[in-house]
Each structure stands twice: as C-alpha cells, then as structure tokens.
Amino acid sequence: RWPGHQCQEHKVIIVGLDNAGKTTILYQFLMNEVVHTSPTIGSNVEEIVVKNTHFLMWDIGGQESLRSSWNTYYSNTEFIILVVDSIDRERLAITKEELYRMLAHEDLRKAAVLIFANKQDMKGCMTAAEISKYLTLSSIKDHPWHIQSCCALTGEGLCQGLEWMTSRIGVR
Ligand SMILES: Nc1nc2c(ncn2[C@@H]2O[C@H](COP(=O)(O)OP(=O)(O)OP(=O)(O)O)[C@@H](O)[C@H]2O)c(=O)[nH]1
Ligand SMILES: [Mg+2]
C-alpha cells in the first residue's frame, strides 16, 4: 500500500532470564496495563504499532531449559530487547553470557540491541549505568545498542525504549 518501509513489520525478540519481566513488558506495550503472568513456556507474539511503525514482538520464555531454543527465533530479527532484572545481581553473569552468545550468532548480525534495566522500583537495585558497566556494553562495536532503565509495573521508561527503536529504523 505504502512505498518504503512504513508498512513493513519489524521483527523483535524479547529475551532475558526467567522472571526478568519480559511478558509484563510485552503486555504493557500492547495494553498499557499490568497483566498477571506465569512463566512463559514457548513464546507469546503480538503486533505493537508505534507511530506507523509495526513491530512483531516475540516474547520468549527465559527458563534455563528453554534458552537453548532461543536461536530458533533469530532469523530476520531486527531488534533484540534484552530484559534484565536489576535486582538479580547473582545472575547478571548468566545474562552477560547469553548476550554475547546472541551477538556472535550469524542470524543476529544485523540486529540492534535494546537493554531494559527493569524493576527500577526495587530498593537496592542496580542502576542502568552499573548494568552497562558489568555487561561491558561500551565494548560492543558491531551492533547498535542502547540501555534504558524501566519499571514494567508502572510503564516508566518503556516508551523511551520504543522511541530508540523507531529512531533506528531507516538508519540501516
Ligand atoms: N517489582 C517489579 N516487579 C516486576 C517488574 N516487571 C515484572 N515484574 C514481576 O516479575 C515477575 C516476572 O515477570 P514476567 O513478565 O512473567 O517475567 P518473564 O521475563 O516473562 O519470565 P519467563 O516467562 O519465565 O521468562 C512477575 O511477578 C512480574 O509482576 C517491575 O518492573 N518491578
Ligand atoms: Mg514470560
């Protein structure tokens, strides 16, 4: 209908460890409300439209046994949303491993990465700057990336993340 990329659907995968808040974020995007979630087995997929930009977002279960099948979702992915539970210091090392495994994957070589430092409402949580430093984001030169702090329960920070994504479209 429209020339150019306006009506194109941009594929997004939402990844991160179990309990990070991925499904909560997906449904905040879709409905602007907090839905009751249970651990995702497999995936949820929804179309999210932001100012004429259509994203097809795949929210993938993050439990350990499910992580080995994340790669079945990678083909044609334009954006990776990596959700981090900012209170979960113990498992940030595992998130880091998963991040660099993804960035090395052939099917994701053109993907841009948005990192959500989620659960900023929790007392004593890590800041986006701390997470950025721990994940050594500044060393990532072969993928565009952006980190955004957020709280999926209130929706704070989520729009800014989406805005960064829409700003990337057409850059490549
Ligand atoms: N305090 C707080 N809790 C949150 C936030 N975001 C999500 N949660 C809670 O964290 C729990 C896990 O959220 P989910 O969205 O189901 O997590 P998930 O990443 O989809 O987990 P898997 O499907 O198992 O991979 C739920 O109890 C959410 O209500 C947040 O920003 N702050
Ligand atoms: Mg989930």
PDB file of C-alpha atoms and ligand atoms in Angstrom:
ATOM      1  CA  ARG A   1       0.000   0.000   0.000  1.00  0.00           C
ATOM      2  CA  TRP A   2       2.699   2.438   1.017  1.00  0.00           C
ATOM      3  CA  PRO A   3       6.071   2.683  -0.597  1.00  0.00           C
ATOM      4  CA  GLY A   4       9.149   2.375   1.531  1.00  0.00           C
ATOM      5  CA  HIS A   5       9.251   0.707   4.896  1.00  0.00           C
ATOM      6  CA  GLN A   6       6.202   2.217   6.604  1.00  0.00           C
ATOM      7  CA  CYS A   7       4.071  -0.867   6.452  1.00  0.00           C
ATOM      8  CA  GLN A   8       6.889  -3.275   6.866  1.00  0.00           C
ATOM      9  CA  GLU A   9       6.816  -5.346  10.005  1.00  0.00           C
ATOM     10  CA  HIS A  10       9.946  -5.222  12.086  1.00  0.00           C
ATOM     11  CA  LYS A  11      10.743  -8.406  13.924  1.00  0.00           C
ATOM     12  CA  VAL A  12      11.702  -8.092  17.569  1.00  0.00           C
ATOM     13  CA  ILE A  13      12.695 -10.789  20.030  1.00  0.00           C
ATOM     14  CA  ILE A  14      12.331 -10.173  23.769  1.00  0.00           C
ATOM     15  CA  VAL A  15      14.862 -12.254  25.662  1.00  0.00           C
ATOM     16  CA  GLY A  16      16.377 -12.421  29.109  1.00  0.00           C
ATOM     17  CA  LEU A  17      16.391 -14.741  32.084  1.00  0.00           C
ATOM     18  CA  ASP A  18      13.202 -16.101  33.615  1.00  0.00           C
ATOM     19  CA  ASN A  19      11.432 -13.630  35.919  1.00  0.00           C
ATOM     20  CA  ALA A  20      13.081 -10.611  34.262  1.00  0.00           C
ATOM     21  CA  GLY A  21       9.712  -9.119  33.279  1.00  0.00           C
ATOM     22  CA  LYS A  22       9.596  -9.821  29.521  1.00  0.00           C
ATOM     23  CA  THR A  23       5.942 -10.828  29.345  1.00  0.00           C
ATOM     24  CA  THR A  24       4.949  -7.966  31.630  1.00  0.00           C
ATOM     25  CA  ILE A  25       6.710  -5.546  29.259  1.00  0.00           C
ATOM     26  CA  LEU A  26       5.100  -7.052  26.141  1.00  0.00           C
ATOM     27  CA  TYR A  27       1.599  -6.578  27.538  1.00  0.00           C
ATOM     28  CA  GLN A  28       2.407  -3.091  28.822  1.00  0.00           C
ATOM     29  CA  PHE A  29       3.323  -2.252  25.219  1.00  0.00           C
ATOM     30  CA  LEU A  30       0.117  -3.805  23.938  1.00  0.00           C
ATOM     31  CA  MET A  31      -2.458  -2.695  26.509  1.00  0.00           C
ATOM     32  CA  ASN A  32      -0.814  -0.158  28.828  1.00  0.00           C
ATOM     33  CA  GLU A  33      -1.600  -2.324  31.808  1.00  0.00           C
ATOM     34  CA  VAL A  34      -0.018  -4.945  34.041  1.00  0.00           C
ATOM     35  CA  VAL A  35      -1.274  -8.421  33.297  1.00  0.00           C
ATOM     36  CA  HIS A  36      -0.931 -11.392  35.581  1.00  0.00           C
ATOM     37  CA  THR A  37       1.830 -13.578  34.169  1.00  0.00           C
ATOM     38  CA  SER A  38       3.081 -17.080  34.717  1.00  0.00           C
ATOM     39  CA  PRO A  39       6.436 -18.332  33.437  1.00  0.00           C
ATOM     40  CA  THR A  40       6.349 -18.442  29.651  1.00  0.00           C
ATOM     41  CA  ILE A  41       6.767 -21.850  28.080  1.00  0.00           C
ATOM     42  CA  GLY A  42       7.478 -21.292  24.396  1.00  0.00           C
ATOM     43  CA  SER A  43       6.561 -17.746  23.393  1.00  0.00           C
ATOM     44  CA  ASN A  44       3.974 -15.020  23.068  1.00  0.00           C
ATOM     45  CA  VAL A  45       3.762 -12.936  19.927  1.00  0.00           C
ATOM     46  CA  GLU A  46       1.991  -9.589  19.481  1.00  0.00           C
ATOM     47  CA  GLU A  47       1.971  -6.783  16.962  1.00  0.00           C
ATOM     48  CA  ILE A  48       2.846  -3.437  18.519  1.00  0.00           C
ATOM     49  CA  VAL A  49       2.285  -0.280  16.475  1.00  0.00           C
ATOM     50  CA  VAL A  50       4.209   2.872  17.373  1.00  0.00           C
ATOM     51  CA  LYS A  51       3.560   5.912  15.177  1.00  0.00           C
ATOM     52  CA  ASN A  52       3.023   3.941  11.951  1.00  0.00           C
ATOM     53  CA  THR A  53       5.850   1.583  12.748  1.00  0.00           C
ATOM     54  CA  HIS A  54       4.788  -2.019  13.092  1.00  0.00           C
ATOM     55  CA  PHE A  55       6.779  -4.316  15.331  1.00  0.00           C
ATOM     56  CA  LEU A  56       6.158  -8.031  15.556  1.00  0.00           C
ATOM     57  CA  MET A  57       7.360  -8.848  19.040  1.00  0.00           C
ATOM     58  CA  TRP A  58       8.227 -12.352  20.151  1.00  0.00           C
ATOM     59  CA  ASP A  59       8.428 -12.744  23.930  1.00  0.00           C
ATOM     60  CA  ILE A  60      10.394 -15.900  24.598  1.00  0.00           C
ATOM     61  CA  GLY A  61      10.467 -17.989  27.783  1.00  0.00           C
ATOM     62  CA  GLY A  62      13.676 -17.426  29.732  1.00  0.00           C
ATOM     63  CA  GLN A  63      13.940 -20.508  31.927  1.00  0.00           C
ATOM     64  CA  GLU A  64      17.267 -22.308  31.681  1.00  0.00           C
ATOM     65  CA  SER A  65      15.852 -25.310  29.822  1.00  0.00           C
ATOM     66  CA  LEU A  66      14.297 -23.004  27.222  1.00  0.00           C
ATOM     67  CA  ARG A  67      17.338 -20.857  26.449  1.00  0.00           C
ATOM     68  CA  SER A  68      18.881 -23.349  24.050  1.00  0.00           C
ATOM     69  CA  SER A  69      15.884 -22.898  21.760  1.00  0.00           C
ATOM     70  CA  TRP A  70      16.076 -19.077  21.649  1.00  0.00           C
ATOM     71  CA  ASN A  71      18.038 -19.458  18.417  1.00  0.00           C
ATOM     72  CA  THR A  72      15.008 -20.877  16.614  1.00  0.00           C
ATOM     73  CA  TYR A  73      13.536 -17.347  16.813  1.00  0.00           C
ATOM     74  CA  TYR A  74      16.573 -15.476  15.467  1.00  0.00           C
ATOM     75  CA  SER A  75      16.094 -15.380  11.692  1.00  0.00           C
ATOM     76  CA  ASN A  76      15.150 -11.928  10.305  1.00  0.00           C
ATOM     77  CA  THR A  77      15.321 -10.322  13.740  1.00  0.00           C
ATOM     78  CA  GLU A  78      15.890  -6.553  13.552  1.00  0.00           C
ATOM     79  CA  PHE A  79      15.785  -5.825  17.266  1.00  0.00           C
ATOM     80  CA  ILE A  80      16.749  -7.747  20.356  1.00  0.00           C
ATOM     81  CA  ILE A  81      15.161  -6.489  23.557  1.00  0.00           C
ATOM     82  CA  LEU A  82      17.202  -7.896  26.419  1.00  0.00           C
ATOM     83  CA  VAL A  83      15.351  -7.563  29.707  1.00  0.00           C
ATOM     84  CA  VAL A  84      17.431  -7.525  32.879  1.00  0.00           C
ATOM     85  CA  ASP A  85      16.039  -7.902  36.391  1.00  0.00           C
ATOM     86  CA  SER A  86      18.019  -5.085  38.021  1.00  0.00           C
ATOM     87  CA  ILE A  87      17.736  -6.617  41.486  1.00  0.00           C
ATOM     88  CA  ASP A  88      19.108 -10.004  40.387  1.00  0.00           C
ATOM     89  CA  ARG A  89      22.836  -9.395  40.898  1.00  0.00           C
ATOM     90  CA  GLU A  90      23.641 -13.098  41.197  1.00  0.00           C
ATOM     91  CA  ARG A  91      22.521 -13.919  37.702  1.00  0.00           C
ATOM     92  CA  LEU A  92      23.841 -10.917  35.784  1.00  0.00           C
ATOM     93  CA  ALA A  93      26.843 -13.033  34.764  1.00  0.00           C
ATOM     94  CA  ILE A  94      24.486 -15.505  33.089  1.00  0.00           C
ATOM     95  CA  THR A  95      22.729 -12.660  31.284  1.00  0.00           C
ATOM     96  CA  LYS A  96      26.118 -11.453  30.089  1.00  0.00           C
ATOM     97  CA  GLU A  97      26.967 -14.891  28.709  1.00  0.00           C
ATOM     98  CA  GLU A  98      23.634 -15.103  26.917  1.00  0.00           C
ATOM     99  CA  LEU A  99      24.064 -11.598  25.483  1.00  0.00           C
ATOM    100  CA  TYR A 100      27.454 -12.302  23.947  1.00  0.00           C
ATOM    101  CA  ARG A 101      26.314 -15.692  22.679  1.00  0.00           C
ATOM    102  CA  MET A 102      23.493 -13.932  20.835  1.00  0.00           C
ATOM    103  CA  LEU A 103      25.706 -11.184  19.447  1.00  0.00           C
ATOM    104  CA  ALA A 104      28.024 -13.816  17.968  1.00  0.00           C
ATOM    105  CA  HIS A 105      25.168 -15.600  16.215  1.00  0.00           C
ATOM    106  CA  GLU A 106      25.125 -15.274  12.441  1.00  0.00           C
ATOM    107  CA  ASP A 107      21.339 -14.749  12.272  1.00  0.00           C
ATOM    108  CA  LEU A 108      21.559 -11.750  14.612  1.00  0.00           C
ATOM    109  CA  ARG A 109      24.466  -9.955  12.986  1.00  0.00           C
ATOM    110  CA  LYS A 110      22.244  -7.107  11.745  1.00  0.00           C
ATOM    111  CA  ALA A 111      20.185  -6.798  14.912  1.00  0.00           C
ATOM    112  CA  ALA A 112      20.190  -3.753  17.171  1.00  0.00           C
ATOM    113  CA  VAL A 113      20.026  -4.361  20.916  1.00  0.00           C
ATOM    114  CA  LEU A 114      17.855  -2.553  23.430  1.00  0.00           C
ATOM    115  CA  ILE A 115      18.642  -3.463  27.024  1.00  0.00           C
ATOM    116  CA  PHE A 116      15.935  -2.769  29.567  1.00  0.00           C
ATOM    117  CA  ALA A 117      17.224  -2.422  33.130  1.00  0.00           C
ATOM    118  CA  ASN A 118      13.851  -3.436  34.553  1.00  0.00           C
ATOM    119  CA  LYS A 119      12.438  -3.404  38.105  1.00  0.00           C
ATOM    120  CA  GLN A 120      13.875   0.009  38.929  1.00  0.00           C
ATOM    121  CA  ASP A 121      11.194   0.257  41.618  1.00  0.00           C
ATOM    122  CA  MET A 122      13.020  -2.329  43.734  1.00  0.00           C
ATOM    123  CA  LYS A 123      15.052  -0.990  46.626  1.00  0.00           C
ATOM    124  CA  GLY A 124      18.775  -1.618  46.181  1.00  0.00           C
ATOM    125  CA  CYS A 125      18.529  -2.432  42.507  1.00  0.00           C
ATOM    126  CA  MET A 126      21.424  -1.908  40.120  1.00  0.00           C
ATOM    127  CA  THR A 127      21.305   1.261  38.034  1.00  0.00           C
ATOM    128  CA  ALA A 128      21.435   1.167  34.241  1.00  0.00           C
ATOM    129  CA  ALA A 129      24.989   2.515  34.483  1.00  0.00           C
ATOM    130  CA  GLU A 130      26.077  -0.351  36.745  1.00  0.00           C
ATOM    131  CA  ILE A 131      24.476  -2.901  34.468  1.00  0.00           C
ATOM    132  CA  SER A 132      26.040  -1.275  31.424  1.00  0.00           C
ATOM    133  CA  LYS A 133      29.457  -1.439  33.016  1.00  0.00           C
ATOM    134  CA  TYR A 134      29.070  -5.049  34.141  1.00  0.00           C
ATOM    135  CA  LEU A 135      27.859  -6.109  30.682  1.00  0.00           C
ATOM    136  CA  THR A 136      30.722  -4.090  29.115  1.00  0.00           C
ATOM    137  CA  LEU A 137      28.271  -2.594  26.639  1.00  0.00           C
ATOM    138  CA  SER A 138      30.766   0.032  25.501  1.00  0.00           C
ATOM    139  CA  SER A 139      32.864  -2.783  24.008  1.00  0.00           C
ATOM    140  CA  ILE A 140      30.065  -3.674  21.589  1.00  0.00           C
ATOM    141  CA  LYS A 141      31.049  -2.169  18.247  1.00  0.00           C
ATOM    142  CA  ASP A 142      29.323  -4.473  15.752  1.00  0.00           C
ATOM    143  CA  HIS A 143      25.729  -3.923  16.902  1.00  0.00           C
ATOM    144  CA  PRO A 144      23.890  -0.706  17.708  1.00  0.00           C
ATOM    145  CA  TRP A 145      22.837  -0.838  21.357  1.00  0.00           C
ATOM    146  CA  HIS A 146      21.032   1.262  23.910  1.00  0.00           C
ATOM    147  CA  ILE A 147      20.286   0.752  27.588  1.00  0.00           C
ATOM    148  CA  GLN A 148      17.140   2.115  29.199  1.00  0.00           C
ATOM    149  CA  SER A 149      16.064   1.840  32.807  1.00  0.00           C
ATOM    150  CA  CYS A 150      12.422   0.975  33.327  1.00  0.00           C
ATOM    151  CA  CYS A 151       9.723  -0.335  35.574  1.00  0.00           C
ATOM    152  CA  ALA A 152       7.295  -2.634  33.786  1.00  0.00           C
ATOM    153  CA  LEU A 153       4.750  -2.305  36.583  1.00  0.00           C
ATOM    154  CA  THR A 154       4.304   1.443  36.078  1.00  0.00           C
ATOM    155  CA  GLY A 155       5.431   1.521  32.451  1.00  0.00           C
ATOM    156  CA  GLU A 156       8.114   4.085  33.250  1.00  0.00           C
ATOM    157  CA  GLY A 157      10.921   4.063  30.676  1.00  0.00           C
ATOM    158  CA  LEU A 158       9.189   1.734  28.233  1.00  0.00           C
ATOM    159  CA  CYS A 159       8.228   4.458  25.739  1.00  0.00           C
ATOM    160  CA  GLN A 160      11.769   5.804  25.681  1.00  0.00           C
ATOM    161  CA  GLY A 161      12.972   2.331  24.742  1.00  0.00           C
ATOM    162  CA  LEU A 162      10.474   2.089  21.901  1.00  0.00           C
ATOM    163  CA  GLU A 163      11.460   5.557  20.726  1.00  0.00           C
ATOM    164  CA  TRP A 164      15.073   4.471  20.433  1.00  0.00           C
ATOM    165  CA  MET A 165      13.942   1.502  18.343  1.00  0.00           C
ATOM    166  CA  THR A 166      11.864   3.620  15.978  1.00  0.00           C
ATOM    167  CA  SER A 167      14.763   6.068  15.661  1.00  0.00           C
ATOM    168  CA  ARG A 168      16.943   3.201  14.408  1.00  0.00           C
ATOM    169  CA  ILE A 169      14.588   2.303  11.567  1.00  0.00           C
ATOM    170  CA  GLY A 170      15.800   3.643   8.288  1.00  0.00           C
ATOM    171  CA  VAL A 171      19.297   4.189   9.647  1.00  0.00           C
ATOM    172  CA  ARG A 172      20.445   0.940   8.154  1.00  0.00           C
TER     173      ARG A 172
HETATM  174  N1  LIG B   1       8.716  -5.039  41.218  1.00  0.00           N
HETATM  175  C1  LIG B   1       8.639  -5.292  39.922  1.00  0.00           C
HETATM  176  N2  LIG B   1       8.207  -6.498  39.508  1.00  0.00           N
HETATM  177  C2  LIG B   1       8.137  -6.723  38.173  1.00  0.00           C
HETATM  178  C3  LIG B   1       8.506  -5.747  37.214  1.00  0.00           C
HETATM  179  N3  LIG B   1       8.340  -6.284  35.990  1.00  0.00           N
HETATM  180  C4  LIG B   1       7.888  -7.525  36.186  1.00  0.00           C
HETATM  181  N4  LIG B   1       7.760  -7.807  37.483  1.00  0.00           N
HETATM  182  C5  LIG B   1       7.286  -9.065  38.093  1.00  0.00           C
HETATM  183  O1  LIG B   1       8.243 -10.066  37.850  1.00  0.00           O
HETATM  184  C6  LIG B   1       7.599 -11.334  37.720  1.00  0.00           C
HETATM  185  C7  LIG B   1       8.015 -11.999  36.424  1.00  0.00           C
HETATM  186  O2  LIG B   1       7.509 -11.262  35.319  1.00  0.00           O
HETATM  187  P1  LIG B   1       7.300 -11.929  33.876  1.00  0.00           P
HETATM  188  O3  LIG B   1       6.927 -10.825  32.965  1.00  0.00           O
HETATM  189  O4  LIG B   1       6.374 -13.079  33.960  1.00  0.00           O
HETATM  190  O5  LIG B   1       8.770 -12.446  33.604  1.00  0.00           O
HETATM  191  P2  LIG B   1       9.341 -13.159  32.277  1.00  0.00           P
HETATM  192  O6  LIG B   1      10.635 -12.484  31.975  1.00  0.00           O
HETATM  193  O7  LIG B   1       8.313 -13.149  31.212  1.00  0.00           O
HETATM  194  O8  LIG B   1       9.632 -14.645  32.798  1.00  0.00           O
HETATM  195  P3  LIG B   1       9.671 -16.011  31.908  1.00  0.00           P
HETATM  196  O9  LIG B   1       8.431 -16.059  31.092  1.00  0.00           O
HETATM  197  O10 LIG B   1       9.738 -17.141  32.906  1.00  0.00           O
HETATM  198  O11 LIG B   1      10.909 -15.958  31.088  1.00  0.00           O
HETATM  199  C8  LIG B   1       6.096 -11.058  37.799  1.00  0.00           C
HETATM  200  O12 LIG B   1       5.675 -11.307  39.121  1.00  0.00           O
HETATM  201  C9  LIG B   1       6.009  -9.576  37.465  1.00  0.00           C
HETATM  202  O13 LIG B   1       4.881  -8.957  38.031  1.00  0.00           O
HETATM  203  C10 LIG B   1       8.976  -4.475  37.691  1.00  0.00           C
HETATM  204  O14 LIG B   1       9.334  -3.550  36.938  1.00  0.00           O
HETATM  205  N5  LIG B   1       9.024  -4.323  39.039  1.00  0.00           N
HETATM  206 MG    MG B   2       7.325 -14.615  30.224  1.00  0.00          MG
END
